[in-house]
C-alpha positions as CSV (number, residue, x, y, z in Angstrom):
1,X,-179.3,-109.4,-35.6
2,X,-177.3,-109.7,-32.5
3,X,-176.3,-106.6,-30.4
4,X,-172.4,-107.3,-31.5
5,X,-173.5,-106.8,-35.3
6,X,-175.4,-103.4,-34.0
7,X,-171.7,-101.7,-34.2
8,X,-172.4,-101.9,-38.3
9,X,-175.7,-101.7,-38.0
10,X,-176.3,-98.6,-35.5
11,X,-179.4,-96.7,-37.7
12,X,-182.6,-98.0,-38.6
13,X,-184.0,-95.2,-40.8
14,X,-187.5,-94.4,-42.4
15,X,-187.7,-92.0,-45.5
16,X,-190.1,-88.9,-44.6
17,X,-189.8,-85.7,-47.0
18,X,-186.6,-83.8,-45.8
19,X,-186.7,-85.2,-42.5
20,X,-186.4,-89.0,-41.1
21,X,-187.7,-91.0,-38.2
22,X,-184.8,-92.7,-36.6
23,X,-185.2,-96.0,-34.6
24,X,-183.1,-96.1,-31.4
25,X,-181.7,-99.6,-30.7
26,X,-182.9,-100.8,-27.5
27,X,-180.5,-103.7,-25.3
28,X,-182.3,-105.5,-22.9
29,X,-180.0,-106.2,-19.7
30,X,-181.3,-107.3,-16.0
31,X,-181.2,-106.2,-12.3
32,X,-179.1,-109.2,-12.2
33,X,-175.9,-107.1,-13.0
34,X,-176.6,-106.4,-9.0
35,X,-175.5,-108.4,-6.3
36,X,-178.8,-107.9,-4.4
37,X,-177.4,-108.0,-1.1
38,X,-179.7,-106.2,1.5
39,X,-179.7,-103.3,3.0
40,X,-179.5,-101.3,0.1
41,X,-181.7,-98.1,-1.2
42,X,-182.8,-99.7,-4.3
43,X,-180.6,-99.3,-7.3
44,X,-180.0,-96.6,-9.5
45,X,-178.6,-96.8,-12.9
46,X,-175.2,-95.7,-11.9
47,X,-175.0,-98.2,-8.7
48,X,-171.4,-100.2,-9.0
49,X,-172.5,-103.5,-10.4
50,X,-171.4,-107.1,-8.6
51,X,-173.2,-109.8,-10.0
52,X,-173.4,-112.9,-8.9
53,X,-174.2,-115.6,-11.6
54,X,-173.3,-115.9,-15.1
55,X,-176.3,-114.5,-16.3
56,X,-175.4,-111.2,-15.1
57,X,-171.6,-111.8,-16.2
58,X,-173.0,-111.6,-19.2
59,X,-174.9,-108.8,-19.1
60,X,-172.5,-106.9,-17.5
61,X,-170.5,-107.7,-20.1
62,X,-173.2,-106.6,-22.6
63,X,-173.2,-103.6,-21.3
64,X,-169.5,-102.2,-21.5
65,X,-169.6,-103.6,-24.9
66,X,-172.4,-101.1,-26.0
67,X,-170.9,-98.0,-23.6
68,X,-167.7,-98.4,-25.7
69,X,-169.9,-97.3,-28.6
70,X,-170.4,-94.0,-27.5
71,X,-173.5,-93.5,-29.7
72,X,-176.5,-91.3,-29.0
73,X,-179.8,-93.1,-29.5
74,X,-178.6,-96.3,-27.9
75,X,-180.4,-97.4,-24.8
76,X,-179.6,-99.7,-22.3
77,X,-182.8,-101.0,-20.6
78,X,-182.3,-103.4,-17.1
79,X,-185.6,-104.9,-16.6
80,X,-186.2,-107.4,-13.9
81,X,-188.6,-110.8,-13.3
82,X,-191.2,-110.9,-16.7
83,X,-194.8,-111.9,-16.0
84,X,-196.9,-113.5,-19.2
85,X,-200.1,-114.5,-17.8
86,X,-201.7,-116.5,-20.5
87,X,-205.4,-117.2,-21.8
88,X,-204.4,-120.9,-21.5
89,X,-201.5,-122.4,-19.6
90,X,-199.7,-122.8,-22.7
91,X,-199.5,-119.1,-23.1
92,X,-198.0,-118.6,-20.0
93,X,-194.6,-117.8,-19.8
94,X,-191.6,-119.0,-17.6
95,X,-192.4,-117.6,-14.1
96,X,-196.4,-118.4,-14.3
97,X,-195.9,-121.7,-16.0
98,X,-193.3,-122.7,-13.0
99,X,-196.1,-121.4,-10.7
100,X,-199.0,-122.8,-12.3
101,X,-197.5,-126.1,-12.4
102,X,-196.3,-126.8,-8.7
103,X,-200.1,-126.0,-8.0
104,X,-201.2,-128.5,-10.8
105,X,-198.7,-131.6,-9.7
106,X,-199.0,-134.2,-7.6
107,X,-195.6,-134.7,-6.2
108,X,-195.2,-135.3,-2.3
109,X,-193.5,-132.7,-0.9
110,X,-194.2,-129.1,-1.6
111,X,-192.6,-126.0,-3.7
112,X,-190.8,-123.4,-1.4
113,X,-191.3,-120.2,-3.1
114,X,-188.3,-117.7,-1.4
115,X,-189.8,-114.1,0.0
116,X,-186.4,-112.8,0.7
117,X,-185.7,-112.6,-3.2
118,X,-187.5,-109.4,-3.9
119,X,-187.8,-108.1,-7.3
120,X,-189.8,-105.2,-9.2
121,X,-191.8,-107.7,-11.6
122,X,-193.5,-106.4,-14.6
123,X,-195.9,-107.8,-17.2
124,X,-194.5,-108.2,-20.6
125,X,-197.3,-106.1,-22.6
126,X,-196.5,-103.3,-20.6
127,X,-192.8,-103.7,-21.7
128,X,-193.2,-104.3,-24.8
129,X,-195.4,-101.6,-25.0
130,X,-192.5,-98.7,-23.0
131,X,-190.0,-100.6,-25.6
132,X,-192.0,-99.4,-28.2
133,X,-192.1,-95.9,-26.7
134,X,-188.0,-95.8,-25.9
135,X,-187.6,-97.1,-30.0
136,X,-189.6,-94.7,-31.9
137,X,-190.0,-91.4,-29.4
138,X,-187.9,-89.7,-31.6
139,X,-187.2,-87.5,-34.5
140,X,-183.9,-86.2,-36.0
141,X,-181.8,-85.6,-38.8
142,X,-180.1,-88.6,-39.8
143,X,-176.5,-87.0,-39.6
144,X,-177.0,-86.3,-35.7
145,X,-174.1,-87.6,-34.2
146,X,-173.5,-86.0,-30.3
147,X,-171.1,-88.1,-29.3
148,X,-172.9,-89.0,-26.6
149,X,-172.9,-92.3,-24.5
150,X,-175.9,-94.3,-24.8
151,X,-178.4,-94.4,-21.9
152,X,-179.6,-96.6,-19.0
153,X,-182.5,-97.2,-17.4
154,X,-184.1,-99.4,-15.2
155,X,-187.6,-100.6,-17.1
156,X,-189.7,-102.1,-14.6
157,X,-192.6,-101.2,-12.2
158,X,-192.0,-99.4,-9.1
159,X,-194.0,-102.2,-6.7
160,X,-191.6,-105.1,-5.3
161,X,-192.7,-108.0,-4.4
162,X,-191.3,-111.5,-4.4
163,X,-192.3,-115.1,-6.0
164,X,-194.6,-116.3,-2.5
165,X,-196.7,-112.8,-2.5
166,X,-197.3,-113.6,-6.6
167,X,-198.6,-116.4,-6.2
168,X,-200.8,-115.6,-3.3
169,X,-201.9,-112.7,-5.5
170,X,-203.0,-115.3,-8.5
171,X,-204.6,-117.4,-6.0
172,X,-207.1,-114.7,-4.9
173,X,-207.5,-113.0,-8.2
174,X,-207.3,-115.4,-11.0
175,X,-206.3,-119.6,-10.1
176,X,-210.0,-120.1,-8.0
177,X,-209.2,-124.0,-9.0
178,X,-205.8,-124.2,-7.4
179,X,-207.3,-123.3,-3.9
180,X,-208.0,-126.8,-2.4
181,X,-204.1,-127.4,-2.9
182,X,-202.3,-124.3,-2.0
183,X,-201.6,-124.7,0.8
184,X,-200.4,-128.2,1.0
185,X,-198.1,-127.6,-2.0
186,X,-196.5,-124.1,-1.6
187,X,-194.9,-122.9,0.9
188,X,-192.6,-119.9,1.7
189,X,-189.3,-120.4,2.7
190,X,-185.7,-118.2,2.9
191,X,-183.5,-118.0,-0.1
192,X,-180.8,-116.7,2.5
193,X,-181.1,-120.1,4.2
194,X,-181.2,-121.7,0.9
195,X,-177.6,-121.9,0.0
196,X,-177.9,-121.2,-3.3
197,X,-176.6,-117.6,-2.6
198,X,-178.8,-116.2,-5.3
199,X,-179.7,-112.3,-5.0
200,X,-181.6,-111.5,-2.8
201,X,-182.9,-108.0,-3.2
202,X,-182.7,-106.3,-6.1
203,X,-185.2,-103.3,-5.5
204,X,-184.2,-100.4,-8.8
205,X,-185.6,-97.1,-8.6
206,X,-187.3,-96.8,-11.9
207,X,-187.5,-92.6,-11.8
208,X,-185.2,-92.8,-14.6
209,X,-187.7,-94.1,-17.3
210,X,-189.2,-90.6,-16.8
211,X,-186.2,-88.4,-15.3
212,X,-184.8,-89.8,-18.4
213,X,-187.9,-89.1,-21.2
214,X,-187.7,-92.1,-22.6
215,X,-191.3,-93.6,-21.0
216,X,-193.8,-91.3,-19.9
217,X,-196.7,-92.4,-21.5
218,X,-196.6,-95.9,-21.0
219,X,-197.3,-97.8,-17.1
220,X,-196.2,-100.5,-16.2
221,X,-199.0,-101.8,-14.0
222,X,-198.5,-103.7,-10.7
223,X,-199.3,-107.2,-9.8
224,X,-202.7,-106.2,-8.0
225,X,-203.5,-103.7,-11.0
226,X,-203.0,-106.1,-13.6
227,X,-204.7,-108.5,-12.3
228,X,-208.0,-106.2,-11.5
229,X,-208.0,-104.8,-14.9
């Protein structure tokens, strides 16, 4: 179900004696809806939003199309770069695979990995274990209706870091094969000198998870403690 056909669909309910369990519905948006450009304290929820690609159009977009719903147990999540390290390489997912493969080529010249481009990365069990959290953390009767605006928060961990320093981090915990060719085929270079005028840094503060209730039992783990675990 798309999140357009949520405005029919706004109430997942489970039967439960006199009471029921009801299922918030949970839109997943991006730090993208930022323009990134430094200096900045890092983000809060409320920060004006300037994207600068269609990606964050979008979600943008997304956004004011679920804020016009004015509905209580509707949250609005902005989550940042997604890390899936896999048992295999095939279970990786799109930011290790990109990595793991421009160690694993052969091409001539090497991959330049920005460190201006700063992000608070997160590991997708994590998530979808404080998704699971934010879904089903809570319990009303089903004809609540506040009239409230749905919520945002930024869903991510609190360490920043950027794609040069993550791969230096896999290097030393995890890829002992890659070593002989680091060096020759990654190197760190400066988005801002790019000209691809991507965002740069997009740093949230992620106090409202908890400021908000919505995750306090869940942690979303850093690079280093993820990978020492």
């Amino acid at each position: 179900m798309s999140w357009l056909q949520q405005k029919q669909a706004r109430k997942c309910m489970f039967a439960g004696g006199d009471a029921h369990l009801k299922c918030r519905f949970v839109a997943i948006s991006t730090d993208q809806v930022f323009d990134g450009v430094p200096p900045h304290a890092p983000y809060l929820t409320k920060d004006p939003r300037r994207p600068l690609n269609p990606y964050g159009r979008y979600k943008v977009e997304m956004e004011n199309e679920l804020c016009s719903l004015v509905h209580p147990d509707l949250v609005i999540a902005r989550t940042s770069l997604i890390l899936t390290l896999g048992r295999t390489p095939s279970q990786d997912g799109k930011a290790i695979a990109f990595l793991r493969n421009a160690l694993s080529s052969d091409r001539d010249s090497p991959v330049v990995l920005f460190v201006d481009e700063i992000r608070n990365m997160s590991w997708s069990e994590d998530l979808a274990q404080a998704l699971l959290e934010i879904a089903t953390c809570i319990q009303c009767d089903s004809d609540d209706e506040r009239g409230c605006a749905p919520t945002i928060i930024h869903l991510a961990c609190s360490e920043t870091t950027n794609r040069f320093e993550l791969v230096q981090c896999l290097l030393a915990k995890q890829w002992v094969e890659y070593h002989p060719f680091a060096t020759a085929r990654i190197v760190a270079g400066l988005s801002a000198e790019s000209g691809l005028h991507r965002p740069l840094d997009l740093t949230m503060n992620v106090e409202s998870m908890v400021e908000t209730g919505l995750v306090t039992r869940t942690h979303l783990r850093s690079i280093h403690e993820y990978l020492s675990s």
